[in-house]
Coordinates of C-alpha atoms in Angstrom, one line a residue:
Chain A
X9 CA 20.8 10.4 49.0
X10 CA 17.5 9.1 50.2
X11 CA 17.2 5.4 49.7
X12 CA 14.8 4.4 47.0
X13 CA 12.3 1.8 48.0
X14 CA 12.2 -1.6 46.3
X15 CA 8.7 -1.2 45.0
X16 CA 9.6 2.1 43.3
X17 CA 12.7 0.5 41.8
X18 CA 10.8 -2.5 40.5
X19 CA 8.0 -0.5 39.0
X20 CA 10.4 1.9 37.2
X21 CA 12.5 -1.0 35.9
X22 CA 9.3 -2.8 34.8
X23 CA 8.2 0.4 32.9
X24 CA 11.6 0.9 31.2
X25 CA 12.0 -2.7 30.1
X26 CA 8.4 -3.0 28.8
X27 CA 8.8 0.2 26.8
X28 CA 11.9 -1.2 25.0
X29 CA 11.3 -4.9 24.2
X30 CA 14.4 -6.9 23.4
X31 CA 16.8 -4.0 24.1
X32 CA 19.5 -4.9 26.5
X33 CA 19.8 -2.7 29.7
X34 CA 22.8 -3.0 31.9
X35 CA 22.6 -3.4 35.7
X36 CA 24.8 -0.3 35.9
X37 CA 22.1 1.8 34.2
X38 CA 19.6 1.0 36.9
X39 CA 22.2 1.1 39.7
X40 CA 23.2 4.6 38.8
X41 CA 19.6 5.7 38.2
X42 CA 18.6 4.7 41.8
X43 CA 22.0 5.1 43.5
X44 CA 21.8 1.5 44.5
X45 CA 24.3 -1.4 44.5
X46 CA 24.3 -3.7 41.5
X47 CA 23.6 -6.7 43.8
X48 CA 20.4 -4.9 44.9
X49 CA 19.3 -4.3 41.3
X50 CA 20.1 -7.9 40.6
X51 CA 17.7 -9.0 43.3
X52 CA 15.0 -6.5 42.0
X53 CA 15.3 -8.1 38.6
X54 CA 15.0 -11.7 39.9
X55 CA 11.7 -10.7 41.7
X56 CA 10.5 -8.9 38.6
X57 CA 11.2 -12.0 36.4
X58 CA 9.1 -14.1 38.9
X59 CA 6.3 -11.6 38.9
X60 CA 6.1 -11.4 35.1
X61 CA 6.3 -15.1 34.9
X62 CA 3.4 -15.5 37.3
X63 CA 1.1 -13.0 35.7
X64 CA 1.8 -13.8 32.0
X65 CA 3.3 -10.4 31.2
X66 CA 6.2 -11.4 29.0
X67 CA 9.5 -12.7 30.0
X68 CA 12.6 -11.0 31.5
X69 CA 15.9 -12.5 30.4
X70 CA 19.4 -12.1 31.7
X71 CA 22.0 -11.9 29.0
X72 CA 25.5 -12.9 30.2
X73 CA 28.9 -11.6 29.1
X74 CA 30.6 -8.2 28.7
X75 CA 27.7 -6.8 26.5
X76 CA 25.2 -8.4 28.8
X77 CA 22.4 -7.1 31.0
X78 CA 18.7 -7.7 31.1
X79 CA 16.0 -7.4 28.5
X80 CA 12.2 -7.8 28.2
X81 CA 10.7 -10.2 25.7
X82 CA 7.1 -9.9 25.0
X83 CA 6.5 -13.6 24.8
X84 CA 2.8 -14.3 24.9
X85 CA 1.2 -17.2 26.5
X86 CA -1.0 -19.5 24.4
X87 CA -4.1 -18.1 26.1
X88 CA -3.0 -14.5 25.2
X89 CA -2.4 -15.5 21.5
X90 CA -5.8 -17.3 21.3
X91 CA -7.6 -14.3 22.8
X92 CA -6.2 -12.0 20.0
X93 CA -6.9 -14.5 17.2
X94 CA -10.5 -14.9 18.6
X95 CA -11.2 -11.2 18.6
X96 CA -9.7 -10.9 15.1
X97 CA -12.0 -13.7 13.9
X98 CA -15.1 -12.0 15.5
X99 CA -14.3 -8.7 13.8
X100 CA -13.7 -10.5 10.4
X101 CA -17.2 -12.1 10.5
X102 CA -19.0 -8.7 10.4
X103 CA -21.0 -8.8 7.1
X104 CA -20.4 -5.1 6.6
X105 CA -16.9 -6.2 5.5
X106 CA -18.1 -7.7 2.3
X107 CA -17.5 -5.3 -0.6
X108 CA -18.8 -5.3 -4.2
X109 CA -16.9 -7.9 -6.3
X110 CA -16.5 -10.2 -3.3
X111 CA -13.6 -8.4 -1.6
X112 CA -13.1 -8.3 2.1
X113 CA -12.5 -5.0 3.9
X114 CA -9.6 -5.4 6.3
X115 CA -7.8 -2.1 6.2
X116 CA -9.2 -1.0 9.6
X117 CA -7.9 -4.2 11.3
X118 CA -4.3 -4.1 10.0
X119 CA -4.0 -0.4 10.8
X120 CA -5.6 -0.4 14.2
X121 CA -2.7 0.3 16.6
X122 CA -4.0 -2.1 19.3
X123 CA -4.6 -5.0 16.9
X124 CA -1.3 -4.4 15.1
X125 CA 0.5 -4.4 18.4
X126 CA -1.0 -7.7 19.4
X127 CA -0.6 -9.4 16.0
X128 CA 3.1 -8.2 16.0
X129 CA 3.6 -9.7 19.5
X130 CA 2.2 -13.0 18.3
X131 CA 4.5 -13.2 15.2
X132 CA 7.4 -12.2 17.4
X133 CA 6.6 -15.0 19.8
X134 CA 6.1 -17.6 17.1
X135 CA 9.2 -16.7 15.1
X136 CA 11.7 -15.7 17.9
X137 CA 13.3 -19.2 17.8
X138 CA 14.2 -18.6 14.1
X139 CA 16.3 -15.6 15.2
X140 CA 15.2 -13.2 12.3
X141 CA 17.6 -10.3 11.6
X142 CA 15.0 -8.2 9.8
X143 CA 11.3 -8.2 9.0
X144 CA 10.3 -7.7 5.3
X145 CA 6.8 -6.5 4.1
X146 CA 5.4 -5.1 0.9
X147 CA 3.7 -1.7 0.9
X148 CA 1.0 -0.8 2.1
X149 CA -1.4 -2.5 4.4
X150 CA 1.0 -4.9 6.0
X151 CA 3.3 -2.2 7.3
X152 CA 1.7 -1.7 10.7
X153 CA 1.8 -5.3 11.7
X154 CA 5.2 -5.8 10.2
X155 CA 6.5 -2.8 12.2
X156 CA 5.1 -4.1 15.5
X157 CA 6.7 -7.5 14.8
X158 CA 10.0 -5.8 14.1
X159 CA 9.7 -3.7 17.2
X160 CA 9.0 -6.8 19.4
X161 CA 11.9 -8.6 17.8
X162 CA 14.1 -5.4 18.0
X163 CA 15.2 -5.8 14.4
X164 CA 14.9 -3.4 11.4
X165 CA 11.7 -3.2 9.2
X166 CA 12.2 -3.4 5.4
X167 CA 9.5 -2.2 3.0
X168 CA 9.4 -3.5 -0.6
X169 CA 7.8 -1.0 -2.9
X170 CA 5.9 -1.1 -6.2
X171 CA 8.3 1.3 -7.9
X172 CA 11.8 2.4 -6.9
X173 CA 12.2 6.1 -6.1
X174 CA 15.2 8.3 -6.6
X175 CA 15.5 9.0 -2.9
X176 CA 16.1 5.3 -2.2
X177 CA 19.4 4.9 -4.1
X178 CA 20.1 1.8 -6.2
X179 CA 17.5 -0.9 -5.9
X180 CA 16.9 -4.6 -6.7
X181 CA 13.8 -5.2 -8.8
X182 CA 11.9 -8.4 -9.6
X183 CA 8.6 -9.3 -11.3
X184 CA 6.0 -11.4 -9.7
X185 CA 2.6 -12.8 -10.4
X186 CA -0.2 -10.9 -8.6
X187 CA -3.9 -10.2 -8.6
X188 CA -6.8 -12.1 -7.2
X189 CA -6.6 -14.6 -10.0
X190 CA -2.9 -14.7 -10.4
X191 CA -3.2 -13.2 -13.9
X192 CA -1.2 -10.0 -13.6
X193 CA 2.6 -9.4 -13.6
X194 CA 3.8 -6.6 -11.2
X195 CA 7.1 -5.2 -10.0
X196 CA 8.5 -5.2 -6.6
X197 CA 11.7 -3.3 -5.5
X198 CA 13.9 -3.0 -2.5
X199 CA 16.9 -0.7 -2.0
X200 CA 20.2 -2.4 -2.4
X201 CA 21.5 -1.5 1.0
X202 CA 18.5 -3.0 2.8
X203 CA 19.7 -6.6 3.1
X204 CA 23.2 -8.2 3.5
X205 CA 23.9 -11.6 2.0
X206 CA 23.2 -14.5 4.4
X207 CA 20.8 -12.5 6.6
X208 CA 17.8 -14.2 8.2
X209 CA 14.6 -12.6 7.0
X210 CA 11.0 -12.9 8.4
X211 CA 8.3 -12.0 5.9
X212 CA 5.1 -10.5 7.3
X213 CA 1.9 -9.4 5.5
X214 CA -1.7 -8.7 6.4
X215 CA -3.6 -10.7 3.8
X216 CA -2.8 -13.5 1.3
X217 CA -5.0 -15.2 -1.2
X218 CA -2.9 -16.9 -3.9
X219 CA 0.4 -16.0 -2.2
X220 CA 1.7 -14.1 -5.2
X221 CA 3.0 -11.2 -3.1
X222 CA 4.6 -13.6 -0.5
X223 CA 6.3 -15.6 -3.3
X224 CA 7.5 -12.4 -4.8
X225 CA 9.0 -11.3 -1.5
X226 CA 10.7 -14.7 -1.1
X227 CA 12.2 -14.3 -4.6
X228 CA 13.4 -10.9 -3.6
X229 CA 15.1 -12.2 -0.5
X230 CA 16.8 -14.9 -2.7
X231 CA 18.1 -12.1 -5.0
X232 CA 20.0 -10.7 -2.0
X233 CA 21.4 -14.2 -1.3
X234 CA 19.6 -14.0 2.1
X235 CA 17.3 -16.6 3.8
X236 CA 13.5 -16.6 4.5
X237 CA 13.2 -18.0 8.0
X238 CA 9.4 -17.7 8.3
X239 CA 6.2 -16.2 6.8
X240 CA 3.6 -14.6 9.1
X241 CA 0.2 -13.7 7.6
X242 CA -2.7 -12.2 9.5
X243 CA -5.5 -13.4 7.3
X244 CA -5.0 -16.1 4.6
X245 CA -7.3 -17.9 2.2
X246 CA -8.0 -21.5 3.0
X247 CA -6.3 -22.6 -0.2
X248 CA -3.1 -20.6 0.2
X249 CA -0.1 -22.6 -0.8
X250 CA 3.3 -21.2 -1.1
X251 CA 6.0 -22.2 -3.5
X252 CA 8.8 -21.9 -0.9
X253 CA 6.5 -23.2 1.7
X254 CA 8.1 -23.7 5.1
X255 CA 7.2 -22.2 8.4
X256 CA 4.1 -20.3 7.1
X257 CA 1.9 -19.2 9.9
X258 CA -1.5 -17.6 9.1
X259 CA -3.4 -16.4 12.2
X260 CA -6.8 -16.8 10.6
X261 CA -8.0 -18.8 7.6
X262 CA -10.9 -17.5 5.5
X263 CA -12.8 -20.3 3.7
X264 CA -15.1 -19.1 1.1
X265 CA -13.1 -16.4 -0.6
X266 CA -15.1 -16.7 -3.8
X267 CA -18.5 -16.4 -2.2
X268 CA -18.2 -13.7 0.4
X269 CA -21.7 -12.6 -0.2
X270 CA -22.9 -15.8 1.4
X271 CA -21.2 -14.7 4.6
X272 CA -17.6 -14.8 5.8
X273 CA -16.4 -18.2 7.1
X274 CA -13.5 -17.6 9.4
X275 CA -11.3 -20.3 11.0
X276 CA -8.9 -19.2 13.7
X277 CA -5.7 -21.2 14.0
X278 CA -4.9 -23.2 17.1
X279 CA -1.6 -22.7 18.9
Chain B
X29 CA -5.1 -17.2 48.5
X30 CA -1.6 -16.1 49.4
X31 CA -1.3 -12.4 49.7
X32 CA 0.6 -10.8 46.7
X33 CA 3.3 -8.3 47.8
X34 CA 3.1 -4.7 46.9
X35 CA 6.3 -4.7 44.9
X36 CA 4.9 -7.5 42.7
X37 CA 1.6 -5.8 42.2
X38 CA 3.2 -2.5 41.4
X39 CA 5.6 -4.1 38.9
X40 CA 2.9 -6.0 37.1
X41 CA 0.6 -2.9 37.0
X42 CA 3.5 -0.9 35.6
X43 CA 4.1 -3.5 32.9
X44 CA 0.4 -3.7 31.8
X45 CA -0.1 0.1 31.8
X46 CA 3.2 0.7 29.8
X47 CA 2.3 -2.0 27.3
X48 CA -1.1 -0.3 26.5
X49 CA -0.6 3.5 26.4
X50 CA -3.7 5.6 26.8
X51 CA -6.0 2.6 27.3
X52 CA -8.1 2.8 30.4
X53 CA -7.8 0.0 32.9
X54 CA -10.3 -0.3 35.8
X55 CA -9.2 -0.8 39.4
X56 CA -11.4 -3.9 39.4
X57 CA -9.2 -5.5 36.7
X58 CA -6.2 -5.3 39.0
X59 CA -8.1 -6.0 42.1
X60 CA -9.4 -9.3 40.7
X61 CA -6.0 -10.2 39.1
X62 CA -4.3 -10.0 42.6
X63 CA -7.2 -10.8 44.8
X64 CA -6.8 -7.5 46.5
X65 CA -9.1 -4.7 47.7
X66 CA -9.7 -1.8 45.4
X67 CA -8.4 0.6 48.1
X68 CA -5.1 -1.4 48.1
X69 CA -4.8 -1.1 44.3
X70 CA -5.6 2.6 44.5
X71 CA -2.7 3.0 46.9
X72 CA -0.4 1.0 44.5
X73 CA -1.4 3.3 41.7
X74 CA -0.7 6.5 43.7
X75 CA 2.8 5.2 44.5
X76 CA 3.3 4.2 40.9
X77 CA 2.3 7.7 39.6
X78 CA 4.9 9.2 42.1
X79 CA 7.6 6.8 40.9
X80 CA 6.9 7.5 37.2
X81 CA 6.8 11.2 37.9
X82 CA 10.1 11.1 39.7
X83 CA 12.0 9.1 37.1
X84 CA 10.5 10.6 33.9
X85 CA 8.9 7.5 32.7
X86 CA 5.6 8.9 31.4
X87 CA 2.6 9.8 33.4
X88 CA -0.2 7.8 35.1
X89 CA -3.6 9.5 35.0
X90 CA -6.7 8.7 36.9
X91 CA -9.9 9.0 34.8
X92 CA -13.0 9.6 37.0
X93 CA -16.5 8.5 36.3
X94 CA -18.4 5.3 35.5
X95 CA -16.1 4.4 32.5
X96 CA -13.1 5.6 34.5
X97 CA -10.0 3.9 35.8
X98 CA -6.3 4.5 35.2
X99 CA -4.2 4.9 32.1
X100 CA -0.6 5.4 31.1
X101 CA 0.4 8.4 29.0
X102 CA 3.8 8.3 27.4
X103 CA 4.4 12.0 27.9
X104 CA 8.0 12.8 27.3
X105 CA 10.1 15.4 29.2
X106 CA 11.8 18.1 27.2
X107 CA 15.1 16.4 27.8
X108 CA 13.8 13.1 26.4
X109 CA 12.5 14.8 23.3
X110 CA 15.7 16.7 22.8
X111 CA 17.8 13.5 23.1
X112 CA 15.8 11.8 20.3
X113 CA 15.9 14.9 18.0
X114 CA 19.7 15.2 18.7
X115 CA 20.3 11.5 17.7
X116 CA 18.1 11.9 14.6
X117 CA 20.2 15.0 13.6
X118 CA 23.4 13.1 14.1
X119 CA 22.2 10.3 11.9
X120 CA 21.0 12.7 9.2
X121 CA 24.5 14.3 8.9
X122 CA 26.1 11.1 7.7
X123 CA 27.5 12.0 4.2
X124 CA 26.6 8.4 3.0
X125 CA 22.9 9.6 2.9
X126 CA 23.5 11.8 -0.1
X127 CA 22.3 10.1 -3.2
X128 CA 22.8 10.9 -6.9
X129 CA 20.5 13.8 -7.9
X130 CA 20.8 15.5 -4.5
X131 CA 18.3 13.2 -2.7
X132 CA 18.6 12.4 1.0
X133 CA 18.3 8.7 2.0
X134 CA 16.0 8.5 5.1
X135 CA 14.1 5.2 4.7
X136 CA 16.2 3.5 7.3
X137 CA 15.4 6.2 9.9
X138 CA 11.6 6.3 9.4
X139 CA 11.3 2.5 9.4
X140 CA 13.7 1.8 12.3
X141 CA 11.3 0.6 15.1
X142 CA 13.2 2.3 17.9
X143 CA 13.3 5.6 16.1
X144 CA 9.7 5.3 14.9
X145 CA 8.7 4.7 18.5
X146 CA 10.5 7.7 19.9
X147 CA 9.3 10.0 17.1
X148 CA 5.8 8.8 17.6
X149 CA 6.0 9.5 21.4
X150 CA 7.2 13.0 20.7
X151 CA 4.3 13.8 18.3
X152 CA 1.9 12.2 20.8
X153 CA 3.3 14.5 23.5
X154 CA 3.2 17.6 21.3
X155 CA -0.3 17.1 20.0
X156 CA -2.1 15.5 22.9
X157 CA -3.6 18.9 23.9
X158 CA -5.3 19.0 20.5
X159 CA -7.2 15.8 21.3
X160 CA -6.8 14.2 17.8
X161 CA -9.3 11.4 17.0
X162 CA -7.2 9.8 14.2
X163 CA -3.8 10.1 12.6
X164 CA -3.5 10.4 8.8
X165 CA -0.5 9.7 6.7
X166 CA 0.2 9.0 3.0
X167 CA 1.8 5.8 1.9
X168 CA 4.6 4.6 2.3
X169 CA 7.5 5.9 4.3
X170 CA 5.6 7.9 6.9
X171 CA 3.5 4.9 8.0
X172 CA 5.8 3.6 10.8
X173 CA 6.0 6.9 12.7
X174 CA 2.3 7.7 12.1
X175 CA 1.5 4.3 13.5
X176 CA 3.6 4.8 16.6
X177 CA 2.0 8.3 17.0
X178 CA -1.5 6.7 16.8
X179 CA -0.5 4.0 19.2
X180 CA 0.7 6.5 21.8
X181 CA -2.5 8.5 21.3
X182 CA -4.6 5.4 21.2
X183 CA -6.5 6.5 18.1
X184 CA -6.9 4.8 14.7
X185 CA -4.3 5.2 11.9
X186 CA -5.6 6.2 8.4
X187 CA -3.4 5.6 5.3
X188 CA -4.1 7.7 2.2
X189 CA -3.0 5.8 -1.0
X190 CA -1.9 6.7 -4.5
X191 CA -4.7 4.6 -6.1
X192 CA -7.9 3.2 -4.6
X193 CA -8.2 -0.5 -4.6
X194 CA -11.3 -2.7 -5.0
X195 CA -10.8 -4.2 -1.5
X196 CA -11.1 -0.8 0.2
X197 CA -14.7 0.0 -0.9
X198 CA -15.8 3.5 -2.1
X199 CA -13.2 6.1 -1.8
X200 CA -12.7 9.9 -1.8
X201 CA -10.1 11.0 -4.4
X202 CA -8.3 14.3 -4.8
X203 CA -5.5 15.7 -7.0
X204 CA -2.5 17.4 -5.5
X205 CA 0.7 19.1 -6.7
X206 CA 3.7 16.9 -5.9
X207 CA 7.3 16.3 -6.9
X208 CA 10.6 17.9 -5.7
X209 CA 9.8 21.0 -7.8
X210 CA 6.1 21.0 -7.4
X211 CA 5.6 20.3 -11.1
X212 CA 3.6 17.1 -11.1
X213 CA -0.1 16.4 -10.4
X214 CA -0.8 13.2 -8.5
X215 CA -3.7 11.4 -7.0
X216 CA -4.5 10.6 -3.3
X217 CA -7.4 8.5 -2.1
X218 CA -8.9 7.5 1.2
X219 CA -11.7 5.1 1.8
X220 CA -15.1 6.8 2.4
X221 CA -15.6 5.1 5.8
X222 CA -12.2 6.2 7.2
X223 CA -13.2 9.7 8.6
X224 CA -16.6 11.0 10.0
X225 CA -17.5 14.6 9.5
X226 CA -16.3 16.9 12.2
X227 CA -13.5 14.6 13.4
X228 CA -10.2 16.0 14.6
X229 CA -7.3 14.7 12.5
X230 CA -3.6 14.9 13.1
X231 CA -1.4 14.6 9.9
X232 CA 2.0 12.9 10.2
X233 CA 4.7 12.3 7.6
X234 CA 8.4 11.5 7.6
X235 CA 9.7 14.1 5.1
X236 CA 8.4 17.3 3.5
X237 CA 10.1 19.6 1.0
X238 CA 7.5 21.8 -0.7
X239 CA 4.7 20.4 1.4
X240 CA 2.7 19.2 -1.6
X241 CA 1.7 15.9 0.1
X242 CA 0.9 17.6 3.4
X243 CA -1.3 20.2 1.6
X244 CA -3.0 17.3 -0.3
X245 CA -3.7 15.5 3.0
X246 CA -5.2 18.7 4.4
X247 CA -7.4 19.0 1.3
X248 CA -8.5 15.4 1.7
X249 CA -9.5 16.0 5.3
X250 CA -11.5 19.0 4.2
X251 CA -13.3 16.8 1.7
X252 CA -14.5 14.7 4.6
X253 CA -15.7 17.9 6.4
X254 CA -13.2 17.1 9.2
X255 CA -10.5 19.3 10.8
X256 CA -6.7 19.2 10.7
X257 CA -5.6 19.9 14.3
X258 CA -1.9 19.6 13.7
X259 CA 0.9 18.5 11.3
X260 CA 3.9 16.5 12.6
X261 CA 6.9 16.1 10.2
X262 CA 10.0 14.2 11.1
X263 CA 12.3 16.0 8.6
X264 CA 11.4 19.2 6.8
X265 CA 13.2 21.5 4.4
X266 CA 14.1 24.9 5.8
X267 CA 11.7 26.6 3.3
X268 CA 8.7 24.4 4.0
X269 CA 5.6 26.6 4.1
X270 CA 2.1 25.1 4.2
X271 CA -1.0 26.7 2.7
X272 CA -3.1 25.7 5.7
X273 CA -0.3 26.4 8.0
X274 CA -1.1 26.2 11.7
X275 CA 0.4 24.0 14.3
X276 CA 3.1 22.5 12.0
X277 CA 5.9 20.9 14.0
X278 CA 9.0 19.5 12.1
X279 CA 11.5 17.8 14.4
X280 CA 14.4 18.6 12.2
X281 CA 15.0 21.2 9.5
X282 CA 17.4 20.5 6.6
X283 CA 18.9 23.7 5.2
X284 CA 20.6 23.1 1.9
X285 CA 18.2 20.8 0.1
X286 CA 19.4 21.9 -3.3
X287 CA 23.1 21.3 -2.5
X288 CA 23.3 18.1 -0.6
X289 CA 26.6 17.2 -2.2
X290 CA 28.2 20.1 -0.2
X291 CA 27.1 18.2 3.0
X292 CA 23.9 18.0 4.9
X293 CA 23.1 21.0 7.1
X294 CA 20.7 19.8 9.9
X295 CA 19.0 22.1 12.4
X296 CA 17.2 20.3 15.3
X297 CA 14.2 22.2 16.7
X298 CA 14.1 23.4 20.3
X299 CA 11.2 22.5 22.5

């Protein structure tokens, strides 16, 4: 077999690790792919970790033990997070986002694959120390950013729904206070098999004003006897205050929710 | 400035391209990152394209012209697509998926970030030649795979909803025939600003039995005077037949939808 060059090995390992964040790859996988010794692959990975560290492209971690190997973590630098939050703020300031009734149009932002990817990477970076075991969101607009957060953390995504459907099996159902003025009672359901007791759950949503939906999701997690380890919100009202408030991280605060027609005042968070 | 080694440059370029499928990067971006000549970066990229080609890790394309540069396309090989469809089929055969009333539990598959990523990469590979300009799905369960398809194609994701909401602005609304027996009329809406006339739309969903929702989405696209260029469905009933049927690609066919209690008969497609 012709010997594969180091630069080819490193590039292909970089590609495979980046494509599967948080997933553990064994040295054997790469050793047999390239017909190389494990010690050679080990050196490749040391060089790769240095290169990624130097150019801010996420982190490569070695996992020891029998089930060990190497994995890619898309940990962002502070500068990378600030760049995304800045571009999010710029796009939110567009006056064309103001709709009749003083609503803010944000659907295009939360469902833009590029923005969802970057916001998900930020939440994964912020909440990685909490070791979440699943990401929970409520349908519909929060799903893209919650999915990208789950992908970067390599954990399942759970979607709470307004109504339970026959094809989901038995479900847990709660009522929560919703609506822009907190004057409406709505229903939220999640299939029984989604969460196991004691699990560590990260809540993610695209937008929060009074926090009714977020509080509802926290109640839902409690019903499963599981724990909320953090709350990531892309855009939150200045006055958002959560009942079970700990570890709540909005990326952008909007100040004058009641008077959007006077212009959108946007305040990016600092990391 | 200390000269950066080729293996470091190639690894970091591999990481950045893989992380942003379909997005064009200029040679200048990498030249200034490494303090290297454009001709050097150009050589790096030629070697990278060869390496990716050899190890089946997607394709690197050079885009000529003033707005040109280089981009990563996550084009899968036939073997990679078959591997995903095989593992999807295996998971669908689990008898625990059969719910009372003969429904099939699939929520965990469509919202698993790893599965959603791979299914999205398959649809992107299959429909890339159609040059879709946006991916359309209907809330809720199809969103993860539709998002990953959109991400791999680098186009926006559009989410049709059951009801229009004030924060979405003016919307187009249609009625469509839904339900397991096609005996219910439901409503589907999409915000007016989502699609421009003449756009090329790819429809993606997780599950189809009679195709009511898929036909509804096709009607919705017609309302915008846009074109459906393909339909990707993760799991479809054997008898699925679409009214506007062209370029419909289910990854898995399920045969005995009416008699799930006798076991799930799953037929993976061949590529």
